[in-house]
Short mmCIF file of C-alpha atoms in Angstrom, two decimals:
data_model
loop_
_atom_site.label_atom_id
_atom_site.label_comp_id
_atom_site.label_asym_id
_atom_site.label_seq_id
_atom_site.Cartn_x
_atom_site.Cartn_y
_atom_site.Cartn_z
CA UNK K 252 92.16 -51.73 -64.09
CA UNK K 253 95.21 -51.39 -61.85
CA UNK K 254 96.07 -48.06 -63.46
CA UNK K 255 92.57 -46.72 -62.83
CA UNK K 256 92.55 -47.91 -59.23
CA UNK K 257 96.02 -46.46 -58.64
CA UNK K 258 94.91 -43.08 -60.03
CA UNK K 259 91.78 -43.19 -57.89
CA UNK K 260 93.89 -43.93 -54.80
CA UNK K 261 96.15 -40.96 -55.57
CA UNK K 262 93.18 -38.67 -56.14
CA UNK K 263 91.54 -39.77 -52.89
CA UNK K 264 94.79 -39.03 -51.03
CA UNK K 265 94.89 -35.55 -52.60
CA UNK K 266 91.28 -35.03 -51.62
CA UNK K 267 92.10 -36.08 -48.05
CA UNK K 268 94.89 -33.49 -47.88
CA UNK K 269 92.59 -30.77 -49.21
CA UNK K 270 89.80 -31.70 -46.80
CA UNK K 271 92.33 -31.66 -43.95
CA UNK K 272 93.45 -28.17 -45.05
CA UNK K 273 89.79 -27.11 -45.11
CA UNK K 274 89.36 -28.37 -41.54
CA UNK K 275 92.47 -26.48 -40.41
CA UNK K 276 91.14 -23.29 -42.03
CA UNK K 277 87.85 -23.85 -40.20
CA UNK K 278 89.76 -24.07 -36.91
CA UNK K 279 91.62 -20.89 -37.86
CA UNK K 280 88.29 -19.26 -38.65
CA UNK K 281 87.17 -19.94 -35.09
CA UNK K 282 90.08 -17.92 -33.66
CA UNK K 283 89.57 -15.18 -36.28
CA UNK K 284 85.95 -14.83 -35.18
CA UNK K 285 86.99 -14.69 -31.53
CA UNK K 286 89.32 -11.80 -32.44
CA UNK K 287 86.58 -10.25 -34.62
CA UNK K 288 89.06 -9.68 -37.47
CA UNK K 289 86.67 -9.24 -40.39
CA UNK K 290 89.43 -8.70 -42.99
CA UNK K 291 91.21 -11.92 -42.01
CA UNK K 292 87.84 -13.67 -42.11
CA UNK K 293 87.40 -12.66 -45.74
CA UNK K 294 90.79 -14.11 -46.64
CA UNK K 295 90.02 -17.29 -44.73
CA UNK K 296 86.72 -17.76 -46.53
CA UNK K 297 88.45 -17.15 -49.87
CA UNK K 298 91.03 -19.83 -49.07
CA UNK K 299 88.29 -22.27 -48.11
CA UNK K 300 86.54 -21.60 -51.43
CA UNK K 301 89.75 -22.38 -53.34
CA UNK K 302 89.95 -25.72 -51.53
CA UNK K 303 86.30 -26.47 -52.28
CA UNK K 304 86.94 -25.80 -55.98
CA UNK K 305 89.96 -28.12 -55.95
CA UNK K 306 87.96 -30.87 -54.24
CA UNK K 307 85.19 -30.46 -56.80
CA UNK K 308 87.72 -31.00 -59.61
CA UNK K 309 89.05 -34.12 -57.88
CA UNK K 310 85.50 -35.42 -57.39
CA UNK K 311 84.74 -34.88 -61.08
CA UNK K 312 87.81 -36.92 -62.07
CA UNK K 313 86.90 -39.64 -59.55
CA UNK K 314 83.43 -39.88 -61.09
CA UNK K 315 85.01 -40.28 -64.53
CA UNK K 316 87.26 -43.08 -63.28
CA UNK K 317 84.35 -44.75 -61.47
CA UNK K 318 82.39 -44.62 -64.72
CA UNK K 319 85.32 -46.23 -66.56
CA UNK K 320 85.43 -49.05 -64.02
CA UNK K 321 81.72 -49.60 -64.44
CA UNK K 322 81.83 -49.57 -68.26
CA UNK K 323 85.03 -51.53 -68.80
CA UNK K 324 84.93 -54.00 -65.92
CA UNK K 325 81.29 -54.06 -64.84
CA UNK K 326 82.14 -52.85 -61.32
CA UNK K 327 79.36 -50.74 -59.87
CA UNK K 328 81.23 -50.12 -56.60
CA UNK K 329 84.75 -50.42 -55.28
CA UNK K 330 83.58 -52.83 -52.62
CA UNK K 331 83.47 -55.46 -55.39
CA UNK K 332 87.26 -55.86 -55.11
CA UNK K 333 87.88 -55.88 -51.36
CA UNK K 334 91.17 -57.79 -51.66
CA UNK K 335 92.81 -55.33 -54.04
CA UNK K 336 95.45 -53.17 -52.29
CA UNK K 337 94.40 -49.90 -53.98
CA UNK K 338 90.75 -50.51 -53.11
CA UNK K 339 91.66 -51.02 -49.44
CA UNK K 340 93.62 -47.76 -49.46
CA UNK K 341 90.81 -45.88 -51.20
CA UNK K 342 88.15 -47.10 -48.78
CA UNK K 343 90.33 -46.36 -45.75
CA UNK K 344 91.05 -42.80 -46.88
CA UNK K 345 87.38 -42.25 -47.78
CA UNK K 346 86.47 -43.21 -44.21
CA UNK K 347 88.94 -40.65 -42.82
CA UNK K 348 87.59 -38.03 -45.22
CA UNK K 349 84.04 -38.62 -43.93
CA UNK K 350 85.23 -38.19 -40.33
CA UNK K 351 87.02 -34.92 -41.08
CA UNK K 352 84.07 -33.59 -43.06
CA UNK K 353 81.67 -34.31 -40.20
CA UNK K 354 84.01 -32.52 -37.76
CA UNK K 355 84.35 -29.57 -40.15
CA UNK K 356 80.57 -29.33 -40.56
CA UNK K 357 80.11 -29.27 -36.79
CA UNK K 358 82.77 -26.58 -36.42
CA UNK K 359 81.28 -24.58 -39.31
CA UNK K 360 77.91 -24.54 -37.54
CA UNK K 361 79.56 -23.20 -34.39
CA UNK K 362 81.43 -20.59 -36.44
CA UNK K 363 78.20 -19.54 -38.14
CA UNK K 364 76.66 -18.87 -34.73
CA UNK K 365 79.71 -16.83 -33.70
CA UNK K 366 79.59 -14.93 -36.98
CA UNK K 367 75.93 -14.02 -36.49
CA UNK K 368 76.72 -12.78 -32.98
CA UNK K 369 79.65 -10.66 -34.21
CA UNK K 370 77.66 -9.16 -37.10
CA UNK K 371 74.68 -8.41 -34.85
CA UNK K 372 76.96 -6.67 -32.35
CA UNK K 373 78.74 -4.71 -35.09
CA UNK K 374 75.39 -3.74 -36.63
CA UNK K 375 74.19 -2.44 -33.27
CA UNK K 376 77.41 -0.44 -32.83
CA UNK K 377 77.07 1.09 -36.29
CA UNK K 378 73.46 2.02 -35.61
CA UNK K 379 74.40 3.64 -32.30
CA UNK K 380 77.27 5.52 -33.96
CA UNK K 381 74.90 6.83 -36.64
CA UNK K 382 72.44 8.05 -34.01
CA UNK K 383 75.27 9.72 -32.09
CA UNK K 384 76.53 11.40 -35.26
CA UNK K 385 73.04 12.70 -36.05
CA UNK K 386 72.67 14.07 -32.54
CA UNK K 387 76.05 15.80 -32.73
CA UNK K 388 75.16 17.29 -36.11
CA UNK K 389 72.10 18.89 -34.61
CA UNK K 390 74.29 20.85 -32.20
CA UNK K 391 77.46 21.34 -34.24
CA UNK K 392 77.60 22.43 -37.84
CA UNK K 393 80.48 22.25 -40.28
CA UNK K 394 80.01 25.92 -41.13
CA UNK K 395 80.87 28.15 -38.13
CA UNK K 396 78.39 30.81 -39.30
CA UNK K 397 75.55 28.33 -38.98
CA UNK K 398 76.46 27.16 -35.50
CA UNK K 399 73.75 27.46 -32.98
CA UNK K 400 74.48 30.50 -30.87
CA UNK K 401 73.07 30.57 -27.43
CA UNK K 402 72.50 34.11 -26.29
CA UNK K 403 72.03 34.86 -22.64
CA UNK K 404 68.61 36.17 -21.87
CA UNK K 405 68.14 38.52 -18.96
CA UNK K 406 64.69 38.83 -17.54
CA UNK K 407 63.43 41.77 -15.63
CA UNK K 408 61.61 40.41 -12.63
CA UNK K 409 60.15 43.76 -11.64
CA UNK K 410 57.59 43.88 -14.38
#
């Protein structure tokens, strides 16, 4: 049982570090959105996805270990051993993880709003640029022979 609890404690610490990295990337994402650097945003989102995948692997292993505790020792929850040192460490780190996740979720919601604003503004700019390009095409052609030629017209006012 001690080996399982020790491994769980180590995994929870790793998860905490990954969640903390995720939060830092979310903070970085905020400044990227303020700078409207779409390429950097793509890299940031990719890095966040890597962290999510790593956390999912850790969670899968934690579920396996929790299942072992339940099968071998009849423990449905870690709270059943509150005096065990590893259990105290696990529960403490889990509490910190929950705090960081709630902060990251809040920041992600703010970033989503910023992202919508940036994409709406960029979409409007693209639309305006397309309209301007169409208007310019009407007056200027790529082929000089097809260019609109304005010929002066002289009118005889005597008639």
